[in-house]
Amino acid sequence: MSEAMHVHPEVITTHDVHHNEHHVHHHNETFISKYIFSQDHKTIAKQFLITGIIWAIIGGLFSVLFRLQLGYPDTNFPILETVFGHWAKGGRIAPEFYYALVTMHGTVLVFFVLTAGLSGTFANLLIPLQIGARDMASPFLNMLSYWFFFLASVVMMSSMFIQTGPAAGGWTSYPPLSALGAASIGSKLGMDLWITSMALFVVSSLLGGLNYISTILNLRTKGMGMTRLPLPIWAMFFTAVLGVLSFPVLLSGFILLLFDRNLGTSFYLSDIYVNGQLLPNEGGSAILFQHLFWFLGHPEVYIILLPAMGMVSEILSVNSRKPIFGYMAMLGSLFAITILAFLVWAHHMFVTGLNPFLGSIFVLLTLLIAVPSAIKVFNWLTTLWRGNIRFTPATLFAIGFVSLFISGGLTGIFLGNSTIDIHLHDTMFVVAHFHIVMGVASFFGMFAGVYHWFPKMFGRYMNNTLGYIHFWVTMIGSYLIFWPMHYEGLAGMPRRYLDKSSWVSFSQFGELDKMITVVSIIVFAVQLMFVFNFFYSIYKGRKVRTQNPWGANTLEWTTPIRPGHGNWDGEIPEVHRWPYDYAKDGREFIPQNEPVGPDESKH
């Protein structure tokens, strides 16, 4: 293992709340205890990130495969049959396999990459380092949270190799399709494995979230008041609160679904015919599952977005060499988003026969969430305004995040209106909206974080030239892929359909779909270039020569270049100021651990 993965031999055995002193003992760690079953939060962050990268390649590859089908529905690709056998007879993707690809693509990217990969990586890396803690409140539970995620990954991956294939009920797995094994080939064993994997994933998320909340509330260093916390920490805190409150609801929904599938219950089933035979189930409601699913599903959007928002705030401030604009407004908007995220789930259900009066309340709450989102956007733009901006790859991805969040958020106003949503629901418009505002934007936040904190993780820099190519191709490509889908959706083109070429009303979009497919392949290829840059730079990247390469104020840059387990060699720094003292009193930046001078102006 490279020296970049070096872990300090000091292991913390006792740890008082104020961190005034710590006791260490020396012992020889094996490879397994150091890198595999590690309890060091920095190593666990790397485990989450690398597992997330692997899943991102798999999930992205799925999207390329079904885009081939959508862009070239009449073309045979013999290589597909070579790779997938009976799932792609004659070089064309079978309908049941197409739906499985769509299901696994959504599940993998939403949960395994943008939830575990994003939160798991940066909450683990940044929380102890930025609040001045030696490690998480419970390093052992932290390790378990990764291994539950890894176990969930193994179960999900195994479903792709069974005879009946993976789950094929959409990433939302609505009953009755998901509740009846006889409904389709993708509702058989693959669906049981999918539910089991997701249950393990929920356990992982809860273990992580409880740890993050406990650590932030209890283990801050001396002087680190809550209003001196960097914005990424606030974002991770609210993210963890969202997860702890909403994931158990999803778990209960999954358990009831397993009962319906295997124990003959009728929580979600009633009056169902299969092949002309009436099933004995009665009294259940498929809409109940939608309520349980979306009670997590909408907070999930912000579980994905909030960490990206926090990191973007930090990166924009550091690289525009200016204090973040409106720190307290940023906190207030994070809090408002957290509250409102729990009150808008039924806007996914306007077409379920929801009472129109209830629908109008959810319309109001949905549109209200635009207010704190707009506050954040204005504050990011004002932070950049007249800043001395350094256009690092991290800065570009952070600015790209703001662009995508604005354009994707504006289309959300259409879908938040129940009247318009009835026409646009389950069309390509929805695909375009949530991919831009949640999928691609969150990926941009994640890329920004990787480029910015890579020197702290591995003691080396990533290659800037490859970083710039990665940004521009991904930015332009993302808009070329998803923006045209809005027009397809406005014309009524449905999502999740295998072949739309025989519909006269959509024949005008044939060439557009080809273009989207070609751009998708190019963008996917550039992500592989990023993966190469990432792994190559771990071992061969330019070495970091200074503790604080970006000139940032937060505490993680006061540790050694490659910090050991325990983060600081001596005492933990004491905090005297907020984290955004940039361009103040003629100084470019003033770290948080520097005492306030007698003649210093107030921020």
PDB file of C-alpha atoms in Angstrom, residues 63 110 137 150 172 245 252 302 324 357 368 510 517 527:
ATOM      1  CA  SER A  63     -27.350   3.906 -18.438  1.00  0.00           C
ATOM      2  CA  VAL A 110     -29.314   7.235  -5.862  1.00  0.00           C
ATOM      3  CA  ALA A 137     -17.981   9.322  18.690  1.00  0.00           C
ATOM      4  CA  PHE A 150     -20.392  -3.304   1.654  1.00  0.00           C
ATOM      5  CA  THR A 172     -39.135   2.867  -6.487  1.00  0.00           C
ATOM      6  CA  LEU A 245     -35.851  10.304  10.825  1.00  0.00           C
ATOM      7  CA  SER A 252     -40.899  -0.539   7.570  1.00  0.00           C
ATOM      8  CA  TYR A 302     -31.880  16.483   0.190  1.00  0.00           C
ATOM      9  CA  ILE A 324     -19.120  33.291   2.611  1.00  0.00           C
ATOM     10  CA  PHE A 357     -57.569  20.038  -1.611  1.00  0.00           C
ATOM     11  CA  LEU A 368     -42.206  27.119  -0.519  1.00  0.00           C
ATOM     12  CA  GLY A 510     -35.550   9.978 -33.272  1.00  0.00           C
ATOM     13  CA  THR A 517     -27.041   8.486 -26.740  1.00  0.00           C
ATOM     14  CA  GLN A 527     -15.783   9.749 -16.139  1.00  0.00           C
TER      15      GLN A 527
END
